[in-house]
Amino acid sequence: MKAVNGNLVLLKPLCPPLLPRLLPQPNPKEFLPMQAPFAVIKGQTLPLNQALVPVNDRSFLFGDSLYEVVSTYQGKPYFTRDHLQRLRATAAGIYFDLPWEDAWFENEIRTGLNQMPGQEAYVRIVVSRGSGDFNIDIDTVETEPFCVTIFKPSLPMNPRFRAQGFSLAVPETRRNSPRSLNPAFKTGNYLNNILCLKEAKDQGADDALILDLEGHITELTTSNFFIVRQGEIWTAPLDVGILDGITRRYLIQVARELGLTVHEKRFGLEEVLSADEAFVSSTLKGAMPVWKVNGQVIHEGYGEINRAVDDAYWQYVEAHLDSY
Ligand SMILES: Cc1ncc(COP(=O)(O)O)c(C=O)c1O
């Protein structure tokens, strides 16, 4: 235990996320599960090479789709309701009526997870608006929306990212303005992020730290971003144009419960380069350290506050596993 701002916090993770854990193993004589990765479509489990979309599907033609990634902890999916709520918010934002209730999605997820006993899973729900004429007009859609849920085992994170942290580069490409394709919508159109990641990797970095059109920090290509300055946490506000990350939400909550101050405010690269710590968040990562930005070291490995909020986050996930 260690004091952070006068509060006692755990310094060691209770159970490191995404590392193999001892889960109940099935009896192979009784159960022959589908080999992951596989897909579930309307309750039917299929190998990936049989889970196909037609060439006139709008997700393929225009990126006219939306998605969520849910993960498991001790074999159970967590924050599923939050993910489904965000899926609905994205759908509403792109004029898309989802025909399914939450219970329907939960059943698709359960069907897949039943095929993966003893494994932690990465679960990707992808919904296309459907297919029709090769015409961008949504009034020309001829079919029902199409939902496929893809399952694969969660792979352990590269140990370098835990030991040292991510190395980030700021790309020339800026984050989409919320007034064009709003980054709050988790759609299948990730070209903005794809181009930023390509630029960052070309500079030898692991990921991109993306600015908005005015030069404010937004987020990474698949993670939200935080800095620590003088014991306080800063992260970009939602209206700068970022994804409303589920992990970000709970990290802010648990950090405040630890007595830490969290500012959701606009800031620039200067504040990042002079920060004491920086970390990134996503469903697959929790809160993981940022080592360098544009070649300049911020902090090597987990800083004290990064460690405290990451531990508190996974404790929160574990404590609430049966309530999602
Ligand atoms: C652009 C972007 N930002 C942030 C996140 C993190 O969101 P969450 O914590 O809900 O996984 C993601 C996750 O895919 C993302 O794609």
Coordinates of C-alpha atoms and ligand atoms in Angstrom, one line a residue:
M1 CA 0.0 0.0 0.0
K2 CA 1.2 3.5 -0.7
A3 CA -0.3 7.0 -0.1
V4 CA -1.4 9.0 -3.1
N5 CA -2.8 12.4 -2.2
G6 CA -3.3 11.1 1.4
N7 CA -5.2 8.0 0.2
L8 CA -3.9 4.5 0.6
V9 CA -3.8 2.6 -2.7
L10 CA -2.5 -0.8 -3.8
L11 CA 0.8 -0.8 -5.7
K12 CA 0.6 -4.3 -7.2
P13 CA -2.2 -5.4 -9.5
L14 CA -4.4 -8.0 -7.8
C15 CA -4.7 -9.9 -11.0
P16 CA -2.7 -8.7 -14.1
P17 CA -5.3 -8.3 -16.9
L18 CA -5.0 -10.2 -20.1
L19 CA -2.4 -12.6 -18.6
P20 CA -3.4 -16.3 -18.7
R21 CA -5.5 -17.0 -15.6
L22 CA -6.6 -20.3 -14.1
L23 CA -10.1 -20.8 -15.3
P24 CA -12.2 -24.0 -15.0
Q25 CA -11.3 -26.2 -18.0
P26 CA -13.9 -28.2 -19.8
N27 CA -13.9 -32.0 -20.0
P28 CA -12.9 -32.6 -23.7
K29 CA -14.9 -35.8 -23.8
E30 CA -18.1 -33.9 -23.1
F31 CA -17.6 -30.8 -25.2
L32 CA -16.0 -30.1 -28.5
P33 CA -15.9 -26.3 -28.8
M34 CA -15.6 -24.4 -32.0
Q35 CA -11.9 -23.4 -32.6
A36 CA -11.5 -19.7 -32.1
P37 CA -11.5 -17.3 -34.0
F38 CA -15.1 -17.9 -35.0
A39 CA -18.3 -15.9 -35.6
V40 CA -21.8 -16.0 -34.3
I41 CA -24.6 -14.9 -36.6
K42 CA -28.2 -15.0 -35.3
G43 CA -27.3 -17.6 -32.7
Q44 CA -25.4 -19.8 -35.1
T45 CA -21.7 -20.4 -34.6
L46 CA -19.6 -20.5 -37.8
P47 CA -15.9 -20.7 -38.6
L48 CA -14.7 -17.3 -39.9
N49 CA -14.3 -18.5 -43.5
Q50 CA -18.1 -19.2 -43.5
A51 CA -19.1 -15.9 -41.9
L52 CA -19.3 -13.9 -45.1
V53 CA -20.8 -10.5 -46.2
P54 CA -22.1 -9.9 -49.7
V55 CA -20.1 -7.6 -52.0
N56 CA -22.9 -5.1 -52.0
D57 CA -22.9 -4.9 -48.2
R58 CA -22.5 -1.2 -47.1
S59 CA -19.9 -2.0 -44.4
F60 CA -17.7 -3.3 -47.3
L61 CA -18.6 -0.5 -49.8
F62 CA -18.7 2.5 -47.5
G63 CA -17.7 1.6 -44.0
D64 CA -21.4 2.2 -43.2
S65 CA -21.3 0.0 -40.0
L66 CA -20.7 0.2 -36.3
Y67 CA -18.9 -1.9 -33.8
E68 CA -18.0 -2.6 -30.2
V69 CA -15.3 -4.6 -28.6
V70 CA -16.2 -6.3 -25.3
S71 CA -13.7 -8.3 -23.3
T72 CA -13.9 -10.9 -20.6
Y73 CA -12.3 -11.1 -17.1
Q74 CA -12.3 -14.5 -15.4
G75 CA -14.3 -15.7 -18.4
K76 CA -17.1 -13.2 -17.9
P77 CA -17.8 -10.2 -20.2
Y78 CA -17.7 -6.9 -18.3
F79 CA -19.3 -3.5 -19.0
T80 CA -21.5 -5.2 -21.7
R81 CA -24.4 -2.8 -20.9
D82 CA -22.1 0.2 -21.4
H83 CA -20.9 -1.1 -24.7
L84 CA -24.5 -1.8 -25.9
Q85 CA -25.5 1.6 -24.8
R86 CA -22.6 3.2 -26.8
L87 CA -23.5 1.0 -29.8
R88 CA -27.1 2.5 -29.6
A89 CA -25.7 6.0 -29.3
T90 CA -23.5 5.5 -32.4
A91 CA -26.5 4.0 -34.3
A92 CA -28.7 7.1 -33.3
G93 CA -25.8 9.4 -34.4
I94 CA -25.8 7.8 -37.9
Y95 CA -29.6 7.5 -38.5
F96 CA -29.6 3.8 -38.0
D97 CA -32.4 2.0 -36.3
L98 CA -31.1 -1.1 -34.5
P99 CA -33.8 -3.8 -34.7
W100 CA -32.4 -5.8 -31.7
E101 CA -32.9 -5.5 -27.9
D102 CA -29.9 -5.7 -25.5
A103 CA -31.0 -9.3 -24.6
W104 CA -30.5 -10.3 -28.2
F105 CA -26.9 -9.1 -28.3
E106 CA -26.3 -10.6 -24.9
N107 CA -27.5 -14.0 -26.3
E108 CA -25.1 -13.7 -29.3
I109 CA -22.2 -13.0 -26.8
R110 CA -23.2 -15.9 -24.5
T111 CA -23.5 -18.3 -27.5
G112 CA -19.9 -17.5 -28.5
L113 CA -18.4 -17.5 -25.0
N114 CA -20.0 -21.0 -24.3
Q115 CA -17.6 -22.2 -27.1
M116 CA -14.6 -20.8 -25.3
P117 CA -14.6 -22.3 -21.7
G118 CA -11.4 -21.7 -19.9
Q119 CA -10.3 -18.8 -22.1
E120 CA -10.4 -15.1 -21.9
A121 CA -12.1 -13.7 -25.0
Y122 CA -12.0 -10.7 -27.3
V123 CA -15.6 -10.2 -28.6
R124 CA -16.2 -7.9 -31.5
I125 CA -19.8 -7.0 -32.4
V126 CA -20.1 -5.6 -35.9
V127 CA -23.3 -4.3 -37.4
S128 CA -23.7 -3.3 -41.0
R129 CA -26.6 -1.1 -42.2
G130 CA -27.3 -3.9 -44.7
S131 CA -26.8 -4.2 -48.5
G132 CA -28.5 -2.8 -51.6
D133 CA -27.7 -0.8 -54.7
F134 CA -24.2 0.7 -55.0
N135 CA -25.5 4.0 -53.8
I136 CA -24.6 5.9 -50.7
D137 CA -28.2 7.0 -50.1
I138 CA -29.4 5.2 -47.0
D139 CA -32.9 5.0 -48.5
T140 CA -31.6 2.5 -51.0
V141 CA -30.8 -0.2 -48.4
E142 CA -32.7 -3.3 -49.4
T143 CA -32.0 -5.7 -46.6
E144 CA -32.2 -5.9 -42.8
P145 CA -29.1 -4.8 -40.9
F146 CA -26.5 -7.5 -40.6
C147 CA -24.8 -8.4 -37.2
V148 CA -21.8 -10.6 -36.8
T149 CA -20.1 -11.2 -33.5
I150 CA -16.5 -12.3 -33.8
F151 CA -14.7 -14.2 -31.0
K152 CA -11.0 -14.8 -30.5
P153 CA -8.8 -15.6 -27.5
S154 CA -7.4 -12.5 -25.7
L155 CA -3.7 -12.5 -26.3
P156 CA -1.3 -11.3 -23.6
M157 CA -0.1 -7.7 -24.2
N158 CA 3.5 -7.3 -25.4
P159 CA 5.5 -7.3 -22.1
R160 CA 7.5 -4.3 -23.4
F161 CA 4.3 -2.2 -23.2
R162 CA 3.9 -3.0 -19.5
A163 CA 7.6 -2.8 -18.6
Q164 CA 8.4 0.4 -20.4
G165 CA 5.2 1.8 -21.9
F166 CA 4.1 2.9 -25.4
S167 CA 6.2 5.1 -27.6
L168 CA 3.9 7.7 -29.3
A169 CA 4.4 10.1 -32.2
V170 CA 2.2 13.0 -33.2
P171 CA 1.1 12.6 -36.8
E172 CA 0.5 15.3 -39.3
T173 CA -3.0 14.0 -39.9
R174 CA -5.5 15.5 -37.4
R175 CA -8.5 13.8 -35.7
N176 CA -11.7 14.2 -37.6
S177 CA -13.6 17.2 -36.4
P178 CA -16.8 16.3 -34.4
R179 CA -18.5 18.4 -37.1
S180 CA -17.5 16.0 -39.9
L181 CA -17.3 12.3 -38.9
N182 CA -17.7 12.6 -35.1
P183 CA -15.1 10.5 -33.3
A184 CA -17.7 9.8 -30.7
F185 CA -19.3 7.4 -33.2
K186 CA -17.7 4.0 -33.1
T187 CA -18.3 3.2 -36.7
G188 CA -16.5 0.8 -39.1
N189 CA -14.9 3.8 -40.8
Y190 CA -11.5 4.0 -39.1
L191 CA -9.5 5.5 -42.0
N192 CA -8.7 8.6 -39.9
N193 CA -7.2 6.3 -37.3
I194 CA -5.6 4.0 -39.8
L195 CA -3.7 6.9 -41.5
C196 CA -2.5 8.3 -38.1
L197 CA -1.2 4.9 -37.0
K198 CA 0.6 4.4 -40.3
E199 CA 2.3 7.8 -39.9
A200 CA 3.3 7.1 -36.3
K201 CA 4.7 3.7 -37.1
D202 CA 6.7 5.1 -40.0
Q203 CA 8.3 7.3 -37.4
G204 CA 9.2 4.2 -35.3
A205 CA 6.5 4.8 -32.7
D206 CA 3.9 2.2 -31.4
D207 CA 0.9 4.5 -31.8
A208 CA -0.2 8.0 -32.7
L209 CA -1.1 10.8 -30.3
I210 CA -3.6 12.7 -32.4
L211 CA -4.3 16.5 -32.3
D212 CA -7.5 18.2 -33.3
L213 CA -7.6 20.9 -35.9
E214 CA -6.7 23.5 -33.3
G215 CA -3.7 21.5 -31.9
H216 CA -5.4 20.1 -28.8
I217 CA -4.6 16.6 -27.7
T218 CA -7.4 14.2 -28.5
E219 CA -6.6 10.5 -28.2
L220 CA -4.7 7.6 -29.7
T221 CA -5.9 5.5 -32.6
T222 CA -7.7 3.0 -30.4
S223 CA -7.2 4.4 -26.9
N224 CA -7.9 7.4 -24.8
F225 CA -5.1 9.5 -23.3
F226 CA -4.2 10.9 -19.9
I227 CA -1.4 12.9 -18.4
V228 CA -0.4 13.4 -14.7
R229 CA 0.9 16.8 -13.6
Q230 CA 1.7 17.6 -10.0
G231 CA -0.4 14.6 -8.8
E232 CA -3.5 15.6 -10.8
I233 CA -4.8 13.8 -13.9
W234 CA -5.7 15.6 -17.1
T235 CA -7.6 14.1 -20.0
A236 CA -9.2 15.7 -23.1
P237 CA -12.9 16.6 -22.7
L238 CA -15.4 14.6 -24.8
D239 CA -16.4 17.7 -26.9
V240 CA -12.8 18.1 -28.2
G241 CA -13.8 15.1 -30.5
I242 CA -12.9 11.7 -29.0
L243 CA -14.5 8.4 -28.4
D244 CA -16.3 8.3 -25.0
G245 CA -14.2 5.4 -23.9
I246 CA -15.8 3.0 -21.4
T247 CA -12.4 2.5 -19.7
R248 CA -11.9 6.3 -19.6
R249 CA -15.2 6.7 -17.8
Y250 CA -14.5 4.1 -15.1
L251 CA -10.9 5.3 -14.7
I252 CA -12.1 8.8 -14.0
Q253 CA -14.6 7.4 -11.6
V254 CA -12.1 5.2 -9.7
A255 CA -9.5 7.9 -9.7
R256 CA -11.9 10.4 -8.1
E257 CA -12.9 7.7 -5.6
L258 CA -9.2 7.4 -4.7
G259 CA -9.3 11.1 -3.9
L260 CA -7.4 12.2 -7.0
T261 CA -8.3 15.3 -9.0
V262 CA -9.2 14.6 -12.6
H263 CA -9.5 17.5 -15.1
E264 CA -11.4 17.0 -18.3
K265 CA -9.9 19.9 -20.2
R266 CA -8.2 21.0 -23.4
F267 CA -4.4 20.9 -23.4
G268 CA -1.6 20.7 -26.0
L269 CA 1.6 18.9 -26.7
E270 CA 3.6 21.3 -24.4
E271 CA 1.7 20.0 -21.3
V272 CA 2.3 16.4 -22.4
L273 CA 6.0 16.8 -22.9
S274 CA 6.4 18.4 -19.4
A275 CA 4.1 15.8 -17.7
D276 CA 5.2 13.6 -14.8
E277 CA 3.4 10.6 -16.2
A278 CA 1.2 9.7 -19.2
F279 CA -1.1 6.7 -19.8
V280 CA -3.6 5.3 -22.3
S281 CA -6.8 3.5 -21.7
S282 CA -8.9 1.0 -23.6
T283 CA -11.0 -2.1 -22.9
L284 CA -8.1 -4.4 -23.8
K285 CA -5.4 -2.4 -21.9
G286 CA -6.9 -0.9 -18.8
A287 CA -4.6 2.0 -18.0
M288 CA -1.1 1.4 -19.5
P289 CA 1.9 3.6 -19.5
V290 CA 3.2 6.0 -22.1
W291 CA 7.0 5.9 -22.2
K292 CA 7.9 8.5 -24.9
V293 CA 6.2 11.1 -27.0
N294 CA 8.0 12.2 -30.2
G295 CA 11.2 10.6 -28.8
Q296 CA 11.1 12.5 -25.5
V297 CA 10.8 10.3 -22.4
I298 CA 7.8 11.1 -20.2
H299 CA 8.1 8.2 -17.7
E300 CA 9.5 4.7 -18.1
G301 CA 6.9 2.1 -17.0
Y302 CA 3.9 2.6 -14.7
G303 CA 4.1 5.8 -12.8
E304 CA 2.7 5.9 -9.2
I305 CA -0.7 7.4 -10.3
N306 CA -1.0 5.2 -13.4
R307 CA -0.4 2.1 -11.2
A308 CA -2.9 3.3 -8.6
V309 CA -5.7 4.0 -11.1
D310 CA -5.1 0.8 -13.1
D311 CA -5.2 -1.3 -9.9
A312 CA -8.4 0.4 -8.7
Y313 CA -9.9 0.0 -12.2
W314 CA -9.3 -3.8 -12.3
Q315 CA -10.5 -4.1 -8.7
Y316 CA -13.7 -2.3 -9.7
V317 CA -14.1 -4.7 -12.8
E318 CA -13.6 -7.7 -10.5
A319 CA -16.0 -6.5 -7.8
H320 CA -18.8 -5.8 -10.4
L321 CA -18.4 -8.9 -12.6
D322 CA -21.8 -10.3 -11.8
S323 CA -23.7 -7.1 -12.3
Y324 CA -23.3 -6.5 -16.0
Ligands
LIG1 C1 -10.6 5.8 -31.1 C2 -10.7 5.1 -29.8 N1 -10.5 5.7 -28.6 C3 -10.6 5.1 -27.4 C4 -10.9 3.8 -27.3 C5 -11.0 3.1 -26.0 O1 -12.4 2.8 -25.7 P1 -12.9 1.7 -24.7 O2 -12.2 2.1 -23.4 O3 -14.3 1.8 -24.7 O4 -12.3 0.4 -25.2 C6 -11.1 3.0 -28.5 C7 -11.4 1.6 -28.5 O5 -11.5 0.9 -29.4 C8 -11.0 3.7 -29.8 O6 -11.1 3.0 -30.9

